[in-house]
Coordinates of C-alpha atoms in Angstrom, one line a residue:
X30 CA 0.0 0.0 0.0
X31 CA 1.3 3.7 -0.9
X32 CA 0.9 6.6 0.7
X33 CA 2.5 8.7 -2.0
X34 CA 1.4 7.8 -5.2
X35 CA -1.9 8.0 -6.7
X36 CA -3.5 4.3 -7.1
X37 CA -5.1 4.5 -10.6
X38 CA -8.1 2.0 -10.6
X39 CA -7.5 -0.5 -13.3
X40 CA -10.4 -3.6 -13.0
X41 CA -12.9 -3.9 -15.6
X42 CA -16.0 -5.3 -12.6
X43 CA -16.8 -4.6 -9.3
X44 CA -13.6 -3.4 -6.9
X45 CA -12.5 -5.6 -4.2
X46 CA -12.4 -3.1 -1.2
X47 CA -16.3 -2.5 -1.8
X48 CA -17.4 -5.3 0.3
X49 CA -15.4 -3.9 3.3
X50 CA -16.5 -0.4 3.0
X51 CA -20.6 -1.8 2.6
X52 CA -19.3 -3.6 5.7
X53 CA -18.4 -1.2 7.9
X54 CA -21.2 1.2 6.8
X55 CA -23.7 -1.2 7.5
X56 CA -22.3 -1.4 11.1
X57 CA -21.6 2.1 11.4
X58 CA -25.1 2.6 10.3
X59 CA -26.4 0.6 12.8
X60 CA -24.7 1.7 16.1
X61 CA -25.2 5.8 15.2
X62 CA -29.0 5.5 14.2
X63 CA -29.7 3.1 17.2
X64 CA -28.2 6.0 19.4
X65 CA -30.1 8.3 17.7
X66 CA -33.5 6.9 17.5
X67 CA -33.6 7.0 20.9
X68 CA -32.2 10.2 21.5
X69 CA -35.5 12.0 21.9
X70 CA -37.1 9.5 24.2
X71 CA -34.0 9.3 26.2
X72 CA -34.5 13.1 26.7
X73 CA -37.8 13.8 27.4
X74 CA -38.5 10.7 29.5
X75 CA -35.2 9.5 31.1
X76 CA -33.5 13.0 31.5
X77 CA -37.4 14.9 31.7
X78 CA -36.6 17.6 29.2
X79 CA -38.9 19.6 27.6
X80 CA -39.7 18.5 23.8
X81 CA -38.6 22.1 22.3
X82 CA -35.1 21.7 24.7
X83 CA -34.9 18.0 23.6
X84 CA -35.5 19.4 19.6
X85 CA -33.0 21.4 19.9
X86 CA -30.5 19.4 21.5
X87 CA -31.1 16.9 19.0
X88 CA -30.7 19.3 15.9
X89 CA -28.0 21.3 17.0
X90 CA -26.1 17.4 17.5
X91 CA -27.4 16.6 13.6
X92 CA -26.1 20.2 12.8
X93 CA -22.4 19.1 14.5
X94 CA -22.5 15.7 12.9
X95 CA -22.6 17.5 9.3
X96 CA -20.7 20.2 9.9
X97 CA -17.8 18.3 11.3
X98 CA -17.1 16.8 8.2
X99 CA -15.6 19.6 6.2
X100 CA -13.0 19.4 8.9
X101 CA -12.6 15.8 8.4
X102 CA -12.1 16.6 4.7
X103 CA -9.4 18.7 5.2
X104 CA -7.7 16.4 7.5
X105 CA -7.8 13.4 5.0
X106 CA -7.6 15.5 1.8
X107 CA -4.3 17.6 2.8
X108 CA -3.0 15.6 5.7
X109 CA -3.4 11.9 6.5
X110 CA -5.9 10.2 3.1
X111 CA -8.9 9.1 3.9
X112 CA -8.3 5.8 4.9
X113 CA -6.3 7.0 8.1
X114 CA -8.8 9.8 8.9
X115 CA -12.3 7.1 8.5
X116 CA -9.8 4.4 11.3
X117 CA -8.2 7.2 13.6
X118 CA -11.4 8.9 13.8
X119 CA -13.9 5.8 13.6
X120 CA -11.8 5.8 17.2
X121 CA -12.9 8.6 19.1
X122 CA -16.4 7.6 17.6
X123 CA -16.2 4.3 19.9
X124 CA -15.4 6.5 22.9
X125 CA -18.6 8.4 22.4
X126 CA -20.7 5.6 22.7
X127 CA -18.7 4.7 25.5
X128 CA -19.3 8.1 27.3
X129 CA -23.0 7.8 27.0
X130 CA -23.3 3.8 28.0
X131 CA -21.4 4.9 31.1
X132 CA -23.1 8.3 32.1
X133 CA -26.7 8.5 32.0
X134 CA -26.9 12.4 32.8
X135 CA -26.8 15.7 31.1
X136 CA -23.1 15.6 31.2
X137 CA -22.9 12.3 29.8
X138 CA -25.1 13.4 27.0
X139 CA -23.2 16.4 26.2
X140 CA -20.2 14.8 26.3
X141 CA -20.9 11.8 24.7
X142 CA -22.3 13.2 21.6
X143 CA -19.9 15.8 21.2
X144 CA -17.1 12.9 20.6
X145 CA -19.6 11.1 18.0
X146 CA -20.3 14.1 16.5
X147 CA -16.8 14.7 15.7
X148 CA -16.4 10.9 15.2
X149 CA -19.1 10.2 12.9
X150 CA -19.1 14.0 10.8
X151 CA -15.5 13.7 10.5
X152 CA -15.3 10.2 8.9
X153 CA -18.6 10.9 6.3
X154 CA -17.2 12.6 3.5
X155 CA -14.4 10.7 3.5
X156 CA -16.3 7.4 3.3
X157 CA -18.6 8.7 0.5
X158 CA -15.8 10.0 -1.5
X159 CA -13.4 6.3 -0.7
X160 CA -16.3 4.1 -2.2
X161 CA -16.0 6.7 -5.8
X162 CA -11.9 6.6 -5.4
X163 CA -12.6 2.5 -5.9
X164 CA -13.5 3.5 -9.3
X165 CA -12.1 4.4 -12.7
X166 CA -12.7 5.1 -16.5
X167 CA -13.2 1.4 -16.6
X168 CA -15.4 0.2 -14.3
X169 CA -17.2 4.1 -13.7
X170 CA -20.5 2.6 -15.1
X171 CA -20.8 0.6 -11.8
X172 CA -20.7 3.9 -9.5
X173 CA -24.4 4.9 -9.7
X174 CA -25.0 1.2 -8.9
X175 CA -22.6 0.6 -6.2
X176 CA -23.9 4.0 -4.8
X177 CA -27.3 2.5 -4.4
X178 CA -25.5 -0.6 -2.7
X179 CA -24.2 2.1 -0.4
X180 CA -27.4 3.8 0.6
X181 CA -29.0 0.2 1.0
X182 CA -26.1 -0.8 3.7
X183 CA -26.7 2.6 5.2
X184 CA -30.8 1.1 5.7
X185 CA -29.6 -1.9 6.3
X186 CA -28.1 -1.2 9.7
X187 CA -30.3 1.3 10.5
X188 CA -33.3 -1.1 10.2
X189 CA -32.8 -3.3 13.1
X190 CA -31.5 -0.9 15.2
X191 CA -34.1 1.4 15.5
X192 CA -36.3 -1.7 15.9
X193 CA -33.8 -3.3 18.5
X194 CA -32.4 -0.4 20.5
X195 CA -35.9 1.1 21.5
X196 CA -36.6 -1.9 22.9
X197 CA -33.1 -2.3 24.8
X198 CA -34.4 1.3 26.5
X199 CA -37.9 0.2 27.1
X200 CA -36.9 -3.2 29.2
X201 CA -33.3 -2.8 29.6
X202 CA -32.4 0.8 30.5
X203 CA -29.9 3.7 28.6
X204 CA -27.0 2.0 29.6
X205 CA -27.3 -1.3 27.2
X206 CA -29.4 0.7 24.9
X207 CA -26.5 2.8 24.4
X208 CA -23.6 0.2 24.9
X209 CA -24.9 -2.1 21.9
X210 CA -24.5 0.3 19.2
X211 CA -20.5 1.0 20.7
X212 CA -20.2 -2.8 20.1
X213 CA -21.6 -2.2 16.4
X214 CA -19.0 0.8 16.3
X215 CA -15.9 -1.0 17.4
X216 CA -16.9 -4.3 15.0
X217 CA -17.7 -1.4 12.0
X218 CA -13.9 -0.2 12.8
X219 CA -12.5 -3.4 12.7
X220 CA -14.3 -4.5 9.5
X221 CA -13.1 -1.3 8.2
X222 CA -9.6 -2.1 8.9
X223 CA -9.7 -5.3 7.5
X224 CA -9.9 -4.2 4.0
X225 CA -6.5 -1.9 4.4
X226 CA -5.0 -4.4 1.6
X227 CA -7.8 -4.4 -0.5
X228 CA -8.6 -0.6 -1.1
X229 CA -7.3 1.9 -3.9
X230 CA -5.6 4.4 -1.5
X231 CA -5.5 8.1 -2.8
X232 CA -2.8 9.8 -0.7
X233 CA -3.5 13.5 0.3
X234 CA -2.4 16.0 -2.2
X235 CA -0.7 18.4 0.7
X236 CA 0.2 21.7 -0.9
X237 CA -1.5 21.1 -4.3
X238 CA -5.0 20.9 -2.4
X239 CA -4.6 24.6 -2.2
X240 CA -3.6 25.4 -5.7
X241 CA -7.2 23.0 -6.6
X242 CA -9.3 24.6 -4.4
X243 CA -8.5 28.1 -4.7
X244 CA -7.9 27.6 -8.4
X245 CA -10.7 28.7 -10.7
X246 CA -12.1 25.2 -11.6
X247 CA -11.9 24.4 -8.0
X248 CA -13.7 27.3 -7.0
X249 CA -16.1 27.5 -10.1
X250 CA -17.1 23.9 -8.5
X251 CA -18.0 24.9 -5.2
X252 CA -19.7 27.7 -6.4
X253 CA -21.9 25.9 -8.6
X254 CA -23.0 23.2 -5.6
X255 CA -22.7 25.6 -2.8
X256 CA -25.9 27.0 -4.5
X257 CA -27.4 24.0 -5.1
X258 CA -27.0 23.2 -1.3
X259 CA -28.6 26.2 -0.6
X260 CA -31.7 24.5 -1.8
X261 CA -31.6 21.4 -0.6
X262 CA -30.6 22.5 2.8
X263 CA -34.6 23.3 3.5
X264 CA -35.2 19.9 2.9
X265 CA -33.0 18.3 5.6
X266 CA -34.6 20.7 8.0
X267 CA -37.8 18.8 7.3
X268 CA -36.3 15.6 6.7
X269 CA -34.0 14.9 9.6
X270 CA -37.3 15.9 11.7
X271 CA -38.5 12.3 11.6
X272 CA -36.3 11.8 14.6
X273 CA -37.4 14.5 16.8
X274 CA -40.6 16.2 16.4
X275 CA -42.3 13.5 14.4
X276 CA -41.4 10.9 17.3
X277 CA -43.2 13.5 20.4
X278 CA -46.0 12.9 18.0
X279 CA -45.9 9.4 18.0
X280 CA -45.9 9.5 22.0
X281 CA -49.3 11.0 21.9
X282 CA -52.0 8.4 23.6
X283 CA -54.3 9.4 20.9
X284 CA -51.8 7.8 18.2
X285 CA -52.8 4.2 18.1
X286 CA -49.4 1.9 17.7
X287 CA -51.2 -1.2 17.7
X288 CA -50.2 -3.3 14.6
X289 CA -52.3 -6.4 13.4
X290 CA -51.3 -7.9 9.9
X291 CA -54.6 -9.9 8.9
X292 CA -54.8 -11.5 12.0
X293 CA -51.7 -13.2 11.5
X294 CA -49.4 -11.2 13.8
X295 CA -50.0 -8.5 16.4
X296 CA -48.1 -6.1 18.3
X297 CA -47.9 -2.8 19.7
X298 CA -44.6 -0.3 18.6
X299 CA -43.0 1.8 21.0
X300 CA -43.1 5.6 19.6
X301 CA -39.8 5.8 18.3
X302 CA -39.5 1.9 16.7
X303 CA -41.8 3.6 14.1
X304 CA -38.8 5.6 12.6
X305 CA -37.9 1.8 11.7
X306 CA -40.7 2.5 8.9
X307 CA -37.9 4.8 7.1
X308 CA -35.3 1.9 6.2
X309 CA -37.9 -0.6 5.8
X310 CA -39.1 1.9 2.6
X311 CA -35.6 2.8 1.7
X312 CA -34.9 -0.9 0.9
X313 CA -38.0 -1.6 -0.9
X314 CA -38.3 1.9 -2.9
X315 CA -34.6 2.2 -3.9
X316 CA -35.0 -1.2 -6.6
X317 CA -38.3 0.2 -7.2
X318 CA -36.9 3.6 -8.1
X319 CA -34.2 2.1 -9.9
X320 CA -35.7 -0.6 -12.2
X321 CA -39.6 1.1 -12.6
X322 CA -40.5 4.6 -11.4
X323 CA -37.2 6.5 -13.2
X324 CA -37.7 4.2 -16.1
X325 CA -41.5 5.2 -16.1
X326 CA -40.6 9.0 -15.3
X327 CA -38.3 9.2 -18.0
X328 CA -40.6 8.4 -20.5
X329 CA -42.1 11.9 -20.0
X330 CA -39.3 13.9 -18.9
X331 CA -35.6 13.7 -19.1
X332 CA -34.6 12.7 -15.9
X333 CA -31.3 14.8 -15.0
X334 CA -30.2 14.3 -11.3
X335 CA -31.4 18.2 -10.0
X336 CA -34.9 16.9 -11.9
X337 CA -34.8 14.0 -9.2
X338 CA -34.3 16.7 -6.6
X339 CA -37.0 18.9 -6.9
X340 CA -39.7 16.2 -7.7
X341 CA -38.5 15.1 -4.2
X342 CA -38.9 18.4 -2.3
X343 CA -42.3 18.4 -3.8
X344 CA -43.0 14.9 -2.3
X345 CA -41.3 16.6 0.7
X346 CA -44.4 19.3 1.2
X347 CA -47.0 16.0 0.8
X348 CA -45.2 14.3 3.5
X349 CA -45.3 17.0 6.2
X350 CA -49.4 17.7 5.0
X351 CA -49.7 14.3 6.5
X352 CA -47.7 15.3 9.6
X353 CA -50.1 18.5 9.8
X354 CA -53.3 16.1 9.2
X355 CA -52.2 13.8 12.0
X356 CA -51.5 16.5 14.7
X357 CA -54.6 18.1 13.6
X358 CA -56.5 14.9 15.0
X359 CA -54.6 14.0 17.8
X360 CA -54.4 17.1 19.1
X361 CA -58.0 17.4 19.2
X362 CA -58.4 13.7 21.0
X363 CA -59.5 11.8 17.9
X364 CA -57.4 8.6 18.5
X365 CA -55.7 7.9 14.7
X366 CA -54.3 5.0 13.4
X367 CA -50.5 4.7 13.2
X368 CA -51.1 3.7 9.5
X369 CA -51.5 7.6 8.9
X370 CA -47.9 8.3 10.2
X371 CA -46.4 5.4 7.9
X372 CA -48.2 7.1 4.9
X373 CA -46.2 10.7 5.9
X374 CA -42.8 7.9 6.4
X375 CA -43.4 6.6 3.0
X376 CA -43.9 10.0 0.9
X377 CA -40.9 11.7 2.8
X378 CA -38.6 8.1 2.3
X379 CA -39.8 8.8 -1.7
X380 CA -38.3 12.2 -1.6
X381 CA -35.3 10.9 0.5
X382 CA -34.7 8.1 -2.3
X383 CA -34.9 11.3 -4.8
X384 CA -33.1 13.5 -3.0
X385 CA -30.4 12.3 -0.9
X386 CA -29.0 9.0 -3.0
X387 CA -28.9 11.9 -6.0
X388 CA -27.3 14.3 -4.3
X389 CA -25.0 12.1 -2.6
X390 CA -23.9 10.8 -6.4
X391 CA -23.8 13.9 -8.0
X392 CA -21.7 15.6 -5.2
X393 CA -18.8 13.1 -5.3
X394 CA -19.1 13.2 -10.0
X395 CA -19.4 17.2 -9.7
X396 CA -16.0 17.3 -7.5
X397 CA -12.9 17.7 -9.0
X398 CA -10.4 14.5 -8.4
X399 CA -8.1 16.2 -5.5
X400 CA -11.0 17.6 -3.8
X401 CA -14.1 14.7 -3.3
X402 CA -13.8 14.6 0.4
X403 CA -14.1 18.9 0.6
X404 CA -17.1 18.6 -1.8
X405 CA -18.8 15.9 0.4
X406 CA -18.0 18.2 3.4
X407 CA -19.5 20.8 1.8
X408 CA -22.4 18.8 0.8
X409 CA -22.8 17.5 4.6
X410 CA -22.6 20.8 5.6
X411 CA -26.4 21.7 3.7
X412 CA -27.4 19.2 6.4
X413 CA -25.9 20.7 9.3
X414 CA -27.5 24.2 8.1
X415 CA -30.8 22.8 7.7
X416 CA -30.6 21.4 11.1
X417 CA -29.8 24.9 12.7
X418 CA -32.9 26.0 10.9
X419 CA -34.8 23.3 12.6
X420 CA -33.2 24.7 16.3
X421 CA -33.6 28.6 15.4
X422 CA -37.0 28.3 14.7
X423 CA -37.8 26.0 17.6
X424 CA -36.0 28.2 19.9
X425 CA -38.1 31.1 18.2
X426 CA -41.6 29.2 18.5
X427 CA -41.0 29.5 22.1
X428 CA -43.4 31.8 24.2
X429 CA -42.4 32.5 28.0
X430 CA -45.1 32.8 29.8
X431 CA -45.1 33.3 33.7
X432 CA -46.9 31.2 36.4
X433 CA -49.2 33.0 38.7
X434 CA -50.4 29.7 40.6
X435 CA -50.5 26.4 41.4
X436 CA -52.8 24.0 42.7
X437 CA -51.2 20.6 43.5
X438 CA -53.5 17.3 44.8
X439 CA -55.0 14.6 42.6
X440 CA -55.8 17.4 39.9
X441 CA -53.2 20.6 39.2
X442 CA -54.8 23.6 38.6
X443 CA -52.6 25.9 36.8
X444 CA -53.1 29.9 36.1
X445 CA -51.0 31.5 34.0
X446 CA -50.4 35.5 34.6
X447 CA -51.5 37.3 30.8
X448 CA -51.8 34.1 28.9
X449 CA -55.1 31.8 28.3
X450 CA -54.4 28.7 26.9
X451 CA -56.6 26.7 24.5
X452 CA -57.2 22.9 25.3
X453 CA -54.8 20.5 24.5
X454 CA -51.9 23.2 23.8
X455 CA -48.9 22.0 25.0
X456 CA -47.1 23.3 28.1
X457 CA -43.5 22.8 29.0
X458 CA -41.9 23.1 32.3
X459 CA -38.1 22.8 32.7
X460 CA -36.1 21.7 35.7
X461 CA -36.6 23.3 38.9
X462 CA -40.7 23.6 39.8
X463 CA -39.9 22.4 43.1
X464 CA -42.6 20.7 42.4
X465 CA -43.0 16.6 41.9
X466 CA -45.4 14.1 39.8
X467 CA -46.8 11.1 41.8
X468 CA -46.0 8.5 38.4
X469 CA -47.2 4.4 38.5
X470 CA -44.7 2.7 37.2
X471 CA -45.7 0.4 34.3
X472 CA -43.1 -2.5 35.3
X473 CA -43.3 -2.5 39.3
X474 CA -47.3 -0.8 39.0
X475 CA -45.9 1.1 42.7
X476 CA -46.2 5.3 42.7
X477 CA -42.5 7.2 41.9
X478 CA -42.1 10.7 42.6
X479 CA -40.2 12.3 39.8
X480 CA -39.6 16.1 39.7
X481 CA -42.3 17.8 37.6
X482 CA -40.5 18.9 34.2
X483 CA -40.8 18.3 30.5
X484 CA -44.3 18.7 28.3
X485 CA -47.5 18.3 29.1
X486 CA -51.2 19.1 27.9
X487 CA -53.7 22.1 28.9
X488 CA -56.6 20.6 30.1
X489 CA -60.1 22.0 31.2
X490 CA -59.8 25.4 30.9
X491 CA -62.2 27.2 32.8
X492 CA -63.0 30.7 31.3
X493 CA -63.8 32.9 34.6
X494 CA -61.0 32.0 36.9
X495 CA -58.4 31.7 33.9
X496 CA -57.4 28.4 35.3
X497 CA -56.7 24.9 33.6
X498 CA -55.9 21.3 34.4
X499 CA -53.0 19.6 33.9
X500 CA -52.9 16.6 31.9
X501 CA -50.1 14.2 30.3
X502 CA -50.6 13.1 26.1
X503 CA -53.5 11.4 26.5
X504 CA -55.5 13.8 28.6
X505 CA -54.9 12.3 32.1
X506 CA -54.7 14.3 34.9
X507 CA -51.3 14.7 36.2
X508 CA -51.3 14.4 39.9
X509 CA -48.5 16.5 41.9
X510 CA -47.2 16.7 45.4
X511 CA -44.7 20.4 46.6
X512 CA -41.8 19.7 48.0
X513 CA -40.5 23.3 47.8
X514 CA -42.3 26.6 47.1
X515 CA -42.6 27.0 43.1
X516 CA -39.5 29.9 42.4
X517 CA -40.7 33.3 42.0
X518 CA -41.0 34.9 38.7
X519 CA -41.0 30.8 37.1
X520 CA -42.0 30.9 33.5
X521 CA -43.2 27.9 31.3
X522 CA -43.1 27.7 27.5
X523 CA -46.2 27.4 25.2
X524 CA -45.5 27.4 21.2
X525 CA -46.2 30.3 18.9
X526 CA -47.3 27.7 15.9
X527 CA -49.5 25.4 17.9
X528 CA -50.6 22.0 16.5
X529 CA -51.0 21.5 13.1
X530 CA -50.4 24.8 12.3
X531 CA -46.0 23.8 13.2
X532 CA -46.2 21.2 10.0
X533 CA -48.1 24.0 7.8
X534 CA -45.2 26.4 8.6
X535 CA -42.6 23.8 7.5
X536 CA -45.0 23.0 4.2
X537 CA -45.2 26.1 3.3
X538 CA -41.3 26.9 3.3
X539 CA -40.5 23.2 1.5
X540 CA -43.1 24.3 -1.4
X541 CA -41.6 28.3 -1.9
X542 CA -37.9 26.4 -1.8
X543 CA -38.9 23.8 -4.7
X544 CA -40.5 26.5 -6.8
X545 CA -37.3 28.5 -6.8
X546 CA -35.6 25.5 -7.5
X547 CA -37.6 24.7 -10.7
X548 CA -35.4 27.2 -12.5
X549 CA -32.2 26.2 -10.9
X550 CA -32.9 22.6 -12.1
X551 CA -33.6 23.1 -15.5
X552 CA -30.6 25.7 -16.3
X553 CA -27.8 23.8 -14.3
X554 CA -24.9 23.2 -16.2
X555 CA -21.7 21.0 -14.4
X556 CA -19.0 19.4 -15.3
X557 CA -18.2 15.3 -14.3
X558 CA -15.1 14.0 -12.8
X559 CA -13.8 10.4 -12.2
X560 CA -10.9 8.9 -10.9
X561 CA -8.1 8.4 -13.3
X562 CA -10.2 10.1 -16.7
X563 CA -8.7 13.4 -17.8
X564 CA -9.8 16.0 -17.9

């Protein structure tokens, strides 16, 4: 293996280090969306956060994950190759799991998914542009395949983890629900490792990164996708979603998880084992894409890979209509089937299929040769924006509103100073009531006092006192005990877009993005670059 000297690919089929990379991505797949799709039950039930605090401690973590890797592309571009960067930093990756296995607190959170967010972000643009270095003038007819192969490993390891890990949290606790996907880590790093001997290895290109970059075809690149990204950064906002807001509405009592498949087989999901729905769909709409819908489409329209993209941020808008339609009823006490919230998982896994696999292809073609990893970087780093979006605006949808009383006992009365609620708004109270919930607990059926914070329901609202009951999602009343006086001045949070009207808002701005787009799409004009082909 050398570090020095470009390794032109030379083989006619399929290149032998792709097994190990599909390897290792499967299993690297596995142990970060396992953490993740637990992430926002872990916070609002194990740590009692508020759902806007847990959304935006779960976006700003996306946001690092994706920004991190331009950083990682520097480091294996100018520096060390990407093979060294994906192992040294598939490393530290290990340790974050580690952290949060060990430390189920605050801390432990921070920490722990600050080191996989430099981990994981770090090692993603290199990985994306290693399975393209594989690849030469010979062989380049398998990359849009071998792409799809990608994508699929990336589904397959996310499948049964966000069917398995959930669980591990339900009946097992954070510690092995977080410790599993570590082992998947460390066994992705060794698999990854294993195929040292078997890889084309593009060294860095040092000094002459620089002259690329800051050359004019290097910056006539980025300047071309940077405004793409631009674009399709609105669609990750609403996209990586699925994970955070879309799971506090599959908590809702009014959501009915109960599954029964003709009578055959019946069972009831745990609110975040639906986001299992989104690989299960990947895997079956990614040959279906492939072999019939893009053969279909094409048949009426030419389909170039920015066409692909905005049919999917149109799909995009249908999917969160569905979000909006669901909250609509639930929030009003209609109990709905969870068949409605696998429609909404099916029409935003159709945009995902059109957006991300394309964008992910024509990212790593559109890059010149000594830059693939920056270009992913960049690419990853329309996620990360998106993301931020999703925290701004959740920070922003915020109103802080201040308590004027509280009455505890077997019902809570609640008064809020210049603020009337509607019922079934939500209301969030962070740490430090002083006051505490009298819980049963669904394994031991004995009371537990836990302190009174995260979100909850308006109730009853009664129209001449300006008071209203406090209930938990599926209109209970919560039941609370004082230990301490409630803090003077002690605000709690209710949302500027309330219900349905959240997934409107996020509609709206996915449909104005894709109808700017249209023009964008139709006039692009790039240029392609593989491996070993002059240009």
């Amino acid at each position: 293996m050398s570090n020095q000297t470009i390794q032109t690919p030379t083989t006619n089929g399929m290149p032998s280090g792709i097994p190990f990379i599909v390897g290792n991505e499967a299993a690297e797949r596995f142990s970060f969306y396992g953490m993740r799709a637990i992430l926002a039950v872990f916070m609002t039930s194990y740590l009692h956060m508020t759902e806007s605090t847990a959304t935006e401690w779960a976006h700003t973590f996306n946001s690092a994950v994706y920004f991190t890797p331009i950083l990682g592309a520097f480091l294996a571009d100018i520096f060390i190759g990407k093979y060294r960067t994906i192992l040294y930093l598939s490393v530290l990756y290990c340790f974050g799991h580690l952290v949060l296995a060990l430390n189920e607190s605050k801390d432990g959170l921070f920490w722990g998914l600050t080191l996989i967010s430099i981990g994981a972000g770090g090692i993603k643009p290199c990985v994306s542009a290693h399975v393209g270095d594989q690849f030469g003038i010979k062989n380049k007819h398998l990359i849009e395949r071998v792409f799809s192969i990608f994508y699929f490993a990336v589904n397959f390891g996310s499948l049964f983890s966000t069917l398995l890990i959930p669980y591990l949290l339900e009946h097992y606790g954070p510690a092995y629900a977080f410790g599993l996907p570590g082992i998947l880590m460390f066994v992705a790093t060794f698999i990854f490792w294993s195929g040292r001997n078997k890889f084309v290895h593009v060294p860095p290109f040092g000094k002459a990164y620089f002259k690329t970059v800051f050359g004019k075809e290097g910056l006539s690149a980025i300047g071309r996708l940077i405004f793409i990204y631009a674009f399709i950064a609105i669609f990750w906002a609403l996209y990586d979603q699925h994970a955070s807001t879309w799971v506090y509405q599959s908590k809702s009592a009014f959501l009915n998880k109960d599954i029964n498949l003709f009578g055959l087989v019946e069972f009831t999901l745990l609110p975040s084992q639906i986001q299992a729905a989104n690989p299960v769909l990947v895997l079956v709409l990614i040959p279906a894409f492939a072999f019939f819908i893009y053969p279909a489409l094409n048949k009426i329209i030419t389909l170039k890979p920015l066409i692909k993209i905005l049919l999917g941020m149109f799909m995009c808008v249908l999917a969160f209509l569905v979000a909006a339609y669901i909250e609509k009823r639930i929030s009003s006490g209609i109990e709905t089937s969870v068949w409605w919230q696998f429609l909404a998982y099916l029409i935003l896994t159709m945009a995902e299929v059109m957006v991300s696999i394309t964008a992910l292809e024509f990212s790593y073609t559109q890059a010149p040769n000594q830059m693939k990893s920056t270009v992913m970087g960049i690419f990853m780093f329309s996620i990360s924006l998106g993301n931020i979006l999703v925290a701004v605006i959740s920070n922003y949808n915020n109103l802080h509103e201040e308590v004027k009383t509280v009455e505890i006992g077997t019902k809570t009365y609640i008064s809020i100073k210049d603020y009337t609620p509607v019922k079934g708004e939500k209301i969030e109270f962070e740490d430090g009531t002083g006051l505490f919930i009298l819980q049963q607990n669904s394994k031991t059926s004995l009371m537990d006092t836990i302190p009174l914070g995260g979100t909850y329901l308006v109730g009853d609202v009664d129209a001449v006192s300006n008071r209203f009951t406090l209930e938990d999602n599926g209109w209970h009343a919560i039941q609370t005990i004082k230990k301490s006086e409630l803090p003077k001045g002690y605000k709690v949070v209710f949302h500027r877009f309330k219900h349905q009207s959240y997934f409107y808002m996020y509609a709206l701005l996915m449909f104005v993005t894709a109808v700017l787009f249209i023009g964008v799409a139709l006039k692009y004009k790039g240029k392609t670059y593989i491996q070993g082909e002059a240009v």
